[in-house]
mmCIF file of N, CA and C in Angstrom:
data_model
loop_
_atom_site.group_PDB
_atom_site.id
_atom_site.type_symbol
_atom_site.label_atom_id
_atom_site.label_comp_id
_atom_site.label_asym_id
_atom_site.label_seq_id
_atom_site.Cartn_x
_atom_site.Cartn_y
_atom_site.Cartn_z
ATOM 1 N N MET Z 1 117.314 45.869 5.729
ATOM 2 C CA MET Z 1 118.331 45.622 6.702
ATOM 3 C C MET Z 1 117.714 44.987 7.891
ATOM 4 N N SER Z 2 118.353 43.950 8.469
ATOM 5 C CA SER Z 2 117.731 43.359 9.664
ATOM 6 C C SER Z 2 118.576 43.740 10.955
ATOM 7 N N SER Z 3 117.784 43.647 11.937
ATOM 8 C CA SER Z 3 118.328 44.134 13.300
ATOM 9 C C SER Z 3 118.864 42.817 13.947
ATOM 10 N N ASN Z 4 120.064 42.908 14.516
ATOM 11 C CA ASN Z 4 120.477 41.709 15.270
ATOM 12 C C ASN Z 4 120.172 41.786 16.769
ATOM 13 N N LYS Z 5 119.245 42.689 17.011
ATOM 14 C CA LYS Z 5 118.869 42.738 18.512
ATOM 15 C C LYS Z 5 117.871 41.548 18.652
ATOM 16 N N PRO Z 6 118.058 40.925 19.935
ATOM 17 C CA PRO Z 6 117.285 39.783 20.279
ATOM 18 C C PRO Z 6 115.732 40.250 20.504
ATOM 19 N N THR Z 7 114.814 39.499 20.084
ATOM 20 C CA THR Z 7 113.373 39.838 20.218
ATOM 21 C C THR Z 7 112.947 39.417 21.491
ATOM 22 N N PRO Z 8 112.308 40.111 22.403
ATOM 23 C CA PRO Z 8 111.811 39.737 23.574
ATOM 24 C C PRO Z 8 110.818 38.762 23.518
ATOM 25 N N ARG Z 9 110.768 37.695 24.237
ATOM 26 C CA ARG Z 9 109.812 36.589 24.113
ATOM 27 C C ARG Z 9 109.017 36.575 25.328
ATOM 28 N N LYS Z 10 107.736 36.229 25.171
ATOM 29 C CA LYS Z 10 106.705 36.087 26.257
ATOM 30 C C LYS Z 10 106.492 34.680 26.491
ATOM 31 N N GLN Z 11 106.429 34.387 27.846
ATOM 32 C CA GLN Z 11 106.065 32.916 28.230
ATOM 33 C C GLN Z 11 104.723 32.935 28.703
ATOM 34 N N ALA Z 12 103.920 32.018 28.073
ATOM 35 C CA ALA Z 12 102.569 31.846 28.643
ATOM 36 C C ALA Z 12 102.613 30.861 29.789
ATOM 37 N N VAL Z 13 102.049 31.206 31.004
ATOM 38 C CA VAL Z 13 102.014 30.319 32.088
ATOM 39 C C VAL Z 13 100.533 30.013 32.256
ATOM 40 N N SER Z 14 100.153 28.792 32.466
ATOM 41 C CA SER Z 14 98.791 28.217 32.613
ATOM 42 C C SER Z 14 98.758 27.538 33.858
ATOM 43 N N ASN Z 15 97.562 27.768 34.612
ATOM 44 C CA ASN Z 15 97.174 26.964 35.853
ATOM 45 C C ASN Z 15 96.323 25.858 35.482
ATOM 46 N N ALA Z 16 96.010 25.691 34.257
ATOM 47 C CA ALA Z 16 95.202 24.682 33.933
ATOM 48 C C ALA Z 16 95.653 23.246 34.335
ATOM 49 N N LYS Z 17 94.772 22.440 34.777
ATOM 50 C CA LYS Z 17 95.139 20.952 35.086
ATOM 51 C C LYS Z 17 95.381 20.214 33.857
ATOM 52 N N THR Z 18 96.290 19.240 33.954
ATOM 53 C CA THR Z 18 96.732 18.436 32.881
ATOM 54 C C THR Z 18 95.887 17.333 32.559
ATOM 55 N N GLY Z 19 94.845 17.062 33.497
ATOM 56 C CA GLY Z 19 93.911 15.944 33.233
ATOM 57 C C GLY Z 19 94.262 14.598 33.949
ATOM 58 N N ARG Z 20 95.496 14.624 34.471
ATOM 59 C CA ARG Z 20 95.971 13.415 35.185
ATOM 60 C C ARG Z 20 95.795 13.741 36.659
ATOM 61 N N ARG Z 21 95.253 12.666 37.331
ATOM 62 C CA ARG Z 21 95.099 12.825 38.778
ATOM 63 C C ARG Z 21 95.652 11.679 39.324
ATOM 64 N N HIS Z 22 96.466 11.894 40.393
ATOM 65 C CA HIS Z 22 97.178 10.848 41.151
ATOM 66 C C HIS Z 22 96.314 10.550 42.311
ATOM 67 N N ARG Z 23 95.776 9.283 42.389
ATOM 68 C CA ARG Z 23 94.949 8.782 43.442
ATOM 69 C C ARG Z 23 95.752 7.931 44.382
ATOM 70 N N SER Z 24 95.373 8.052 45.614
ATOM 71 C CA SER Z 24 96.057 7.308 46.643
ATOM 72 C C SER Z 24 95.549 5.942 46.625
ATOM 73 N N ASP Z 25 96.233 4.894 47.237
ATOM 74 C CA ASP Z 25 95.905 3.540 47.308
ATOM 75 C C ASP Z 25 94.581 3.352 47.993
ATOM 76 N N ALA Z 26 94.249 4.242 48.893
ATOM 77 C CA ALA Z 26 92.993 4.133 49.606
ATOM 78 C C ALA Z 26 91.892 4.445 48.722
ATOM 79 N N GLU Z 27 92.065 5.535 47.811
ATOM 80 C CA GLU Z 27 90.993 5.965 46.810
ATOM 81 C C GLU Z 27 90.721 4.824 45.796
ATOM 82 N N LYS Z 28 91.920 4.290 45.267
ATOM 83 C CA LYS Z 28 91.841 3.169 44.346
ATOM 84 C C LYS Z 28 91.011 1.997 44.831
ATOM 85 N N LEU Z 29 91.397 1.637 46.164
ATOM 86 C CA LEU Z 29 90.796 0.489 46.820
ATOM 87 C C LEU Z 29 89.325 0.751 47.013
ATOM 88 N N LYS Z 30 88.839 1.952 47.406
ATOM 89 C CA LYS Z 30 87.383 2.210 47.503
ATOM 90 C C LYS Z 30 86.746 1.998 46.249
ATOM 91 N N ILE Z 31 87.386 2.507 45.108
ATOM 92 C CA ILE Z 31 86.735 2.409 43.759
ATOM 93 C C ILE Z 31 86.621 0.921 43.280
ATOM 94 N N VAL Z 32 87.786 0.192 43.661
ATOM 95 C CA VAL Z 32 87.688 -1.197 43.218
ATOM 96 C C VAL Z 32 86.771 -2.075 43.939
ATOM 97 N N LYS Z 33 86.572 -1.744 45.251
ATOM 98 C CA LYS Z 33 85.620 -2.433 45.948
ATOM 99 C C LYS Z 33 84.201 -2.300 45.570
ATOM 100 N N GLU Z 34 84.002 -0.996 45.199
ATOM 101 C CA GLU Z 34 82.646 -0.564 44.727
ATOM 102 C C GLU Z 34 82.394 -1.289 43.449
ATOM 103 N N SER Z 35 83.503 -1.581 42.640
ATOM 104 C CA SER Z 35 83.262 -2.219 41.378
ATOM 105 C C SER Z 35 82.818 -3.664 41.611
ATOM 106 N N PHE Z 36 83.054 -4.361 42.675
ATOM 107 C CA PHE Z 36 82.707 -5.690 42.974
ATOM 108 C C PHE Z 36 81.321 -5.845 43.496
ATOM 109 N N GLU Z 37 80.672 -4.663 43.696
ATOM 110 C CA GLU Z 37 79.323 -4.792 44.311
ATOM 111 C C GLU Z 37 78.322 -5.389 43.136
ATOM 112 N N LYS Z 38 77.312 -5.959 43.747
ATOM 113 C CA LYS Z 38 76.344 -6.790 42.778
ATOM 114 C C LYS Z 38 75.536 -5.626 42.009
ATOM 115 N N GLY Z 39 75.424 -5.706 40.802
ATOM 116 C CA GLY Z 39 74.801 -4.878 39.820
ATOM 117 C C GLY Z 39 75.547 -3.643 39.351
ATOM 118 N N CYS Z 40 76.836 -3.581 39.777
ATOM 119 C CA CYS Z 40 77.637 -2.421 39.410
ATOM 120 C C CYS Z 40 78.085 -2.567 38.064
ATOM 121 N N VAL Z 41 77.845 -1.501 37.129
ATOM 122 C CA VAL Z 41 78.224 -1.414 35.746
ATOM 123 C C VAL Z 41 79.623 -0.684 35.709
ATOM 124 N N GLN Z 42 80.596 -1.267 35.302
ATOM 125 C CA GLN Z 42 81.966 -0.893 35.455
ATOM 126 C C GLN Z 42 82.256 0.377 34.616
ATOM 127 N N ALA Z 43 81.572 0.532 33.433
ATOM 128 C CA ALA Z 43 81.795 1.505 32.615
ATOM 129 C C ALA Z 43 81.088 2.818 33.281
ATOM 130 N N GLN Z 44 80.010 2.750 33.842
ATOM 131 C CA GLN Z 44 79.403 3.920 34.631
ATOM 132 C C GLN Z 44 80.235 4.215 35.807
ATOM 133 N N LEU Z 45 80.704 3.224 36.529
ATOM 134 C CA LEU Z 45 81.540 3.614 37.740
ATOM 135 C C LEU Z 45 82.837 4.301 37.362
ATOM 136 N N ALA Z 46 83.434 3.716 36.236
ATOM 137 C CA ALA Z 46 84.656 4.516 35.774
ATOM 138 C C ALA Z 46 84.361 5.925 35.410
ATOM 139 N N ARG Z 47 83.323 6.125 34.618
ATOM 140 C CA ARG Z 47 83.046 7.458 34.172
ATOM 141 C C ARG Z 47 82.713 8.398 35.492
ATOM 142 N N ARG Z 48 81.893 7.931 36.408
ATOM 143 C CA ARG Z 48 81.593 8.669 37.576
ATOM 144 C C ARG Z 48 82.854 9.071 38.276
ATOM 145 N N HIS Z 49 83.878 8.317 38.261
ATOM 146 C CA HIS Z 49 85.078 8.688 39.046
ATOM 147 C C HIS Z 49 86.145 9.313 38.117
ATOM 148 N N GLY Z 50 85.841 9.533 36.846
ATOM 149 C CA GLY Z 50 86.671 10.194 35.952
ATOM 150 C C GLY Z 50 87.912 9.409 35.633
ATOM 151 N N ILE Z 51 87.808 8.036 35.477
ATOM 152 C CA ILE Z 51 88.866 7.124 35.043
ATOM 153 C C ILE Z 51 88.385 6.457 33.891
ATOM 154 N N SER Z 52 89.334 5.686 33.082
ATOM 155 C CA SER Z 52 88.904 4.851 31.903
ATOM 156 C C SER Z 52 88.632 3.507 32.503
ATOM 157 N N THR Z 53 87.675 2.665 31.778
ATOM 158 C CA THR Z 53 87.380 1.309 32.205
ATOM 159 C C THR Z 53 88.703 0.539 32.196
ATOM 160 N N SER Z 54 89.625 0.813 31.258
ATOM 161 C CA SER Z 54 90.965 -0.055 31.250
ATOM 162 C C SER Z 54 91.639 0.190 32.618
ATOM 163 N N GLN Z 55 91.559 1.511 33.149
ATOM 164 C CA GLN Z 55 92.320 1.719 34.407
ATOM 165 C C GLN Z 55 91.728 1.063 35.540
ATOM 166 N N LEU Z 56 90.366 1.036 35.442
ATOM 167 C CA LEU Z 56 89.643 0.253 36.494
ATOM 168 C C LEU Z 56 89.971 -1.195 36.456
ATOM 169 N N TRP Z 57 90.018 -1.908 35.241
ATOM 170 C CA TRP Z 57 90.510 -3.188 35.167
ATOM 171 C C TRP Z 57 91.918 -3.390 35.679
ATOM 172 N N ASP Z 58 92.712 -2.488 35.399
ATOM 173 C CA ASP Z 58 94.099 -2.510 35.912
ATOM 174 C C ASP Z 58 94.082 -2.629 37.399
ATOM 175 N N TRP Z 59 93.411 -1.707 38.108
ATOM 176 C CA TRP Z 59 93.231 -1.661 39.437
ATOM 177 C C TRP Z 59 92.747 -2.965 39.961
ATOM 178 N N ARG Z 60 91.672 -3.499 39.383
ATOM 179 C CA ARG Z 60 91.066 -4.727 39.807
ATOM 180 C C ARG Z 60 92.085 -5.941 39.830
ATOM 181 N N ALA Z 61 92.855 -5.986 38.772
ATOM 182 C CA ALA Z 61 93.804 -7.007 38.473
ATOM 183 C C ALA Z 61 94.917 -6.884 39.767
ATOM 184 N N ARG Z 62 95.307 -5.675 39.929
ATOM 185 C CA ARG Z 62 96.422 -5.551 41.005
ATOM 186 C C ARG Z 62 95.734 -5.897 42.354
ATOM 187 N N TYR Z 63 94.441 -5.594 42.549
ATOM 188 C CA TYR Z 63 93.738 -5.899 43.783
ATOM 189 C C TYR Z 63 93.685 -7.458 44.061
ATOM 190 N N LYS Z 64 93.291 -8.061 42.912
ATOM 191 C CA LYS Z 64 93.357 -9.617 42.969
ATOM 192 C C LYS Z 64 94.559 -10.280 43.202
ATOM 193 N N ALA Z 65 95.708 -9.640 42.725
ATOM 194 C CA ALA Z 65 96.976 -10.085 42.897
ATOM 195 C C ALA Z 65 97.703 -9.712 44.236
ATOM 196 N N GLY Z 66 96.857 -8.978 45.042
ATOM 197 C CA GLY Z 66 97.386 -8.540 46.406
ATOM 198 C C GLY Z 66 98.246 -7.368 46.390
ATOM 199 N N LEU Z 67 98.312 -6.796 45.246
ATOM 200 C CA LEU Z 67 99.315 -5.472 45.163
ATOM 201 C C LEU Z 67 98.666 -4.150 45.557
ATOM 202 N N LEU Z 68 97.253 -4.207 45.583
ATOM 203 C CA LEU Z 68 96.530 -2.946 45.997
ATOM 204 C C LEU Z 68 95.728 -3.200 47.233
ATOM 205 N N GLU Z 69 96.182 -2.540 48.269
ATOM 206 C CA GLU Z 69 95.629 -2.815 49.580
ATOM 207 C C GLU Z 69 95.755 -1.695 50.444
ATOM 208 N N ASP Z 70 95.052 -1.566 51.529
ATOM 209 C CA ASP Z 70 95.508 -0.508 52.519
ATOM 210 C C ASP Z 70 96.764 -0.784 53.132
ATOM 211 N N ARG Z 71 97.565 0.215 53.124
ATOM 212 C CA ARG Z 71 98.925 0.057 53.681
ATOM 213 C C ARG Z 71 98.998 1.113 54.737
ATOM 214 N N ALA Z 72 99.603 0.531 55.779
ATOM 215 C CA ALA Z 72 99.868 1.343 57.048
ATOM 216 C C ALA Z 72 101.395 1.753 56.908
ATOM 217 N N ASP Z 73 101.762 2.737 57.804
ATOM 218 C CA ASP Z 73 103.080 3.213 57.810
ATOM 219 C C ASP Z 73 104.064 2.134 58.601
ATOM 220 N N PHE Z 74 103.400 1.027 59.046
ATOM 221 C CA PHE Z 74 104.172 0.194 59.796
ATOM 222 C C PHE Z 74 103.629 -1.364 59.578
ATOM 223 N N SER Z 75 104.348 -2.376 59.915
ATOM 224 C CA SER Z 75 103.843 -3.637 59.688
ATOM 225 C C SER Z 75 103.405 -4.214 60.992
ATOM 226 N N GLN Z 76 102.329 -5.018 61.046
ATOM 227 C CA GLN Z 76 101.911 -5.663 62.179
ATOM 228 C C GLN Z 76 102.819 -6.827 62.531
ATOM 229 N N VAL Z 77 103.255 -6.984 63.780
ATOM 230 C CA VAL Z 77 103.973 -7.996 64.198
ATOM 231 C C VAL Z 77 103.234 -8.751 65.291
ATOM 232 N N VAL Z 78 103.117 -10.078 65.188
ATOM 233 C CA VAL Z 78 102.468 -10.837 66.298
ATOM 234 C C VAL Z 78 103.423 -11.751 66.870
ATOM 235 N N VAL Z 79 103.616 -11.740 68.149
ATOM 236 C CA VAL Z 79 104.600 -12.623 68.880
ATOM 237 C C VAL Z 79 103.787 -13.894 69.081
ATOM 238 N N THR Z 80 104.317 -15.030 68.559
ATOM 239 C CA THR Z 80 103.589 -16.320 68.635
ATOM 240 C C THR Z 80 104.312 -17.149 69.799
ATOM 241 N N GLN Z 81 105.537 -16.805 70.128
ATOM 242 C CA GLN Z 81 106.282 -17.604 71.144
ATOM 243 C C GLN Z 81 107.345 -16.656 71.815
ATOM 244 N N GLU Z 82 107.229 -16.643 73.068
ATOM 245 C CA GLU Z 82 108.097 -15.746 73.702
ATOM 246 C C GLU Z 82 109.545 -16.270 73.731
ATOM 247 N N THR Z 83 110.651 -15.398 73.658
ATOM 248 C CA THR Z 83 112.001 -16.078 73.668
ATOM 249 C C THR Z 83 112.473 -15.842 75.090
ATOM 250 N N PRO Z 84 113.038 -16.816 75.599
ATOM 251 C CA PRO Z 84 113.628 -16.824 77.040
ATOM 252 C C PRO Z 84 114.722 -15.696 77.001
ATOM 253 N N GLU Z 85 114.720 -14.956 78.233
ATOM 254 C CA GLU Z 85 115.875 -13.926 78.344
ATOM 255 C C GLU Z 85 117.238 -14.614 78.376
ATOM 256 N N GLY Z 86 118.268 -13.905 77.741
ATOM 257 C CA GLY Z 86 119.513 -14.234 77.890
ATOM 258 C C GLY Z 86 119.923 -15.450 76.826
ATOM 259 N N VAL Z 87 118.967 -15.770 75.971
ATOM 260 C CA VAL Z 87 119.366 -16.816 75.012
ATOM 261 C C VAL Z 87 119.877 -16.082 73.787
ATOM 262 N N GLN Z 88 120.960 -16.514 73.286
ATOM 263 C CA GLN Z 88 121.548 -16.040 71.996
ATOM 264 C C GLN Z 88 120.933 -16.699 70.770
ATOM 265 N N ASP Z 89 120.820 -16.092 69.720
ATOM 266 C CA ASP Z 89 120.161 -16.548 68.441
ATOM 267 C C ASP Z 89 120.854 -17.784 68.103
ATOM 268 N N GLN Z 90 122.276 -17.741 68.056
ATOM 269 C CA GLN Z 90 122.991 -18.877 67.629
ATOM 270 C C GLN Z 90 122.959 -20.089 68.461
ATOM 271 N N ALA Z 91 122.692 -19.921 69.685
ATOM 272 C CA ALA Z 91 122.562 -21.017 70.634
ATOM 273 C C ALA Z 91 121.320 -21.805 70.662
ATOM 274 N N ARG Z 92 120.232 -21.073 70.091
ATOM 275 C CA ARG Z 92 119.032 -21.790 70.129
ATOM 276 C C ARG Z 92 118.895 -23.044 69.177
ATOM 277 N N SER Z 93 118.298 -24.012 69.483
ATOM 278 C CA SER Z 93 118.180 -25.193 68.618
ATOM 279 C C SER Z 93 117.014 -24.792 67.613
ATOM 280 N N ALA Z 94 117.067 -25.561 66.455
ATOM 281 C CA ALA Z 94 116.092 -25.393 65.427
ATOM 282 C C ALA Z 94 114.699 -25.772 65.998
ATOM 283 N N ALA Z 95 114.560 -26.752 66.909
ATOM 284 C CA ALA Z 95 113.362 -27.162 67.532
ATOM 285 C C ALA Z 95 112.679 -26.006 68.344
ATOM 286 N N ALA Z 96 113.548 -25.250 68.848
ATOM 287 C CA ALA Z 96 113.052 -24.175 69.857
ATOM 288 C C ALA Z 96 112.641 -22.936 69.009
ATOM 289 N N CYS Z 97 113.077 -22.929 67.762
ATOM 290 C CA CYS Z 97 112.663 -21.625 66.950
ATOM 291 C C CYS Z 97 111.531 -22.009 66.046
ATOM 292 N N PRO Z 98 110.548 -21.299 66.081
ATOM 293 C CA PRO Z 98 109.378 -21.462 65.029
ATOM 294 C C PRO Z 98 109.855 -20.988 63.585
ATOM 295 N N ASP Z 99 109.204 -21.448 62.608
ATOM 296 C CA ASP Z 99 109.388 -20.997 61.271
ATOM 297 C C ASP Z 99 108.973 -19.594 61.163
ATOM 298 N N LEU Z 100 109.653 -18.800 60.278
ATOM 299 C CA LEU Z 100 109.229 -17.394 59.982
ATOM 300 C C LEU Z 100 108.255 -17.352 58.888
ATOM 301 N N VAL Z 101 107.126 -16.841 59.134
ATOM 302 C CA VAL Z 101 106.050 -16.769 58.065
ATOM 303 C C VAL Z 101 105.902 -15.410 57.602
ATOM 304 N N ILE Z 102 105.972 -15.097 56.459
ATOM 305 C CA ILE Z 102 105.891 -13.579 55.832
ATOM 306 C C ILE Z 102 104.621 -13.623 54.964
ATOM 307 N N GLU Z 103 103.643 -12.891 55.215
ATOM 308 C CA GLU Z 103 102.406 -12.781 54.296
ATOM 309 C C GLU Z 103 102.472 -11.456 53.535
ATOM 310 N N VAL Z 104 102.392 -11.572 52.216
ATOM 311 C CA VAL Z 104 102.389 -10.421 51.405
ATOM 312 C C VAL Z 104 100.928 -10.126 50.666
ATOM 313 N N GLY Z 105 100.284 -9.298 51.039
ATOM 314 C CA GLY Z 105 98.916 -9.181 50.414
ATOM 315 C C GLY Z 105 98.053 -10.274 50.746
ATOM 316 N N GLN Z 106 97.186 -10.610 49.804
ATOM 317 C CA GLN Z 106 96.297 -11.658 50.179
ATOM 318 C C GLN Z 106 96.670 -13.048 49.433
ATOM 319 N N CYS Z 107 97.659 -12.936 48.657
ATOM 320 C CA CYS Z 107 98.036 -14.220 47.816
ATOM 321 C C CYS Z 107 99.222 -14.770 48.027
ATOM 322 N N TYR Z 108 100.261 -14.169 48.757
ATOM 323 C CA TYR Z 108 101.511 -14.638 48.887
ATOM 324 C C TYR Z 108 101.914 -14.817 50.320
ATOM 325 N N ARG Z 109 102.557 -16.064 50.660
ATOM 326 C CA ARG Z 109 102.977 -16.444 51.887
ATOM 327 C C ARG Z 109 104.387 -16.994 51.782
ATOM 328 N N PHE Z 110 105.406 -16.427 52.542
ATOM 329 C CA PHE Z 110 106.677 -17.140 52.380
ATOM 330 C C PHE Z 110 106.943 -17.675 53.787
ATOM 331 N N THR Z 111 107.406 -18.951 53.786
ATOM 332 C CA THR Z 111 107.675 -19.623 55.048
ATOM 333 C C THR Z 111 109.219 -19.951 55.074
ATOM 334 N N ILE Z 112 109.958 -19.381 56.018
ATOM 335 C CA ILE Z 112 111.408 -19.631 56.208
ATOM 336 C C ILE Z 112 111.644 -20.574 57.259
ATOM 337 N N PRO Z 113 112.145 -21.720 57.021
ATOM 338 C CA PRO Z 113 112.375 -22.648 57.993
ATOM 339 C C PRO Z 113 113.301 -22.133 59.160
ATOM 340 N N ALA Z 114 113.137 -22.673 60.390
ATOM 341 C CA ALA Z 114 113.847 -22.247 61.402
ATOM 342 C C ALA Z 114 115.353 -22.192 61.469
ATOM 343 N N GLY Z 115 115.917 -23.207 60.827
ATOM 344 C CA GLY Z 115 117.413 -23.401 60.727
ATOM 345 C C GLY Z 115 117.974 -22.789 59.474
ATOM 346 N N PHE Z 116 117.079 -21.926 58.592
ATOM 347 C CA PHE Z 116 117.593 -21.469 57.433
ATOM 348 C C PHE Z 116 118.509 -20.249 57.693
ATOM 349 N N ASP Z 117 119.531 -19.894 56.945
ATOM 350 C CA ASP Z 117 120.511 -18.823 57.026
ATOM 351 C C ASP Z 117 119.655 -17.498 56.798
ATOM 352 N N MET Z 118 119.417 -16.739 57.937
ATOM 353 C CA MET Z 118 118.664 -15.606 57.864
ATOM 354 C C MET Z 118 119.235 -14.482 56.917
ATOM 355 N N ASP Z 119 120.731 -14.507 56.703
ATOM 356 C CA ASP Z 119 121.195 -13.463 55.820
ATOM 357 C C ASP Z 119 120.861 -13.758 54.376
ATOM 358 N N ALA Z 120 120.827 -15.084 54.081
ATOM 359 C CA ALA Z 120 120.356 -15.590 52.761
ATOM 360 C C ALA Z 120 118.928 -15.142 52.433
ATOM 361 N N ALA Z 121 118.026 -15.313 53.542
ATOM 362 C CA ALA Z 121 116.691 -14.963 53.526
ATOM 363 C C ALA Z 121 116.574 -13.625 53.287
ATOM 364 N N ALA Z 122 117.270 -12.888 53.993
ATOM 365 C CA ALA Z 122 117.204 -11.340 53.711
ATOM 366 C C ALA Z 122 117.686 -10.889 52.290
ATOM 367 N N ARG Z 123 118.606 -11.691 51.822
ATOM 368 C CA ARG Z 123 118.999 -11.410 50.404
ATOM 369 C C ARG Z 123 117.948 -11.734 49.401
ATOM 370 N N LEU Z 124 117.420 -12.863 49.602
ATOM 371 C CA LEU Z 124 116.227 -13.409 48.777
ATOM 372 C C LEU Z 124 115.102 -12.370 48.863
ATOM 373 N N LEU Z 125 114.653 -11.961 49.996
ATOM 374 C CA LEU Z 125 113.450 -11.057 50.072
ATOM 375 C C LEU Z 125 113.783 -9.629 49.556
ATOM 376 N N ARG Z 126 115.101 -9.131 49.563
ATOM 377 C CA ARG Z 126 115.475 -7.876 48.959
ATOM 378 C C ARG Z 126 115.361 -8.079 47.521
ATOM 379 N N GLY Z 127 115.669 -9.259 47.001
ATOM 380 C CA GLY Z 127 115.670 -9.517 45.620
ATOM 381 C C GLY Z 127 114.302 -9.476 44.942
ATOM 382 N N LEU Z 128 113.360 -9.803 45.796
ATOM 383 C CA LEU Z 128 111.840 -9.915 45.414
ATOM 384 C C LEU Z 128 111.325 -8.600 45.453
ATOM 385 N N ALA Z 129 111.873 -7.708 46.074
ATOM 386 C CA ALA Z 129 111.254 -6.222 46.213
ATOM 387 C C ALA Z 129 111.381 -5.460 45.040
#
């Protein structure tokens, strides 16, 4: 005869690490820059930092594409031409407004002409994100 009573179960809880480590962009950047040093053997570098060589190659490719860089919590803004007080954006002529230049990483630069519809530019840039 079998008993219909539920059998108590034990759950094993482990504090062991899974082996995956999430590195910050600053850590990745440090490793990538080290990989570009003269005489560096990438396989040894990867082993020393506990990553695979394919992971190092991926980070290097991202760095070359401008996708891996030191990131601040804010963007640097440089004023190149002061705006006269009391002038409305719509009233300014295209000659008085400089082009808007947006640099992303080391490889990409977007130049938006002064007379361009800024709402359309915002939609375009949001679509690229």
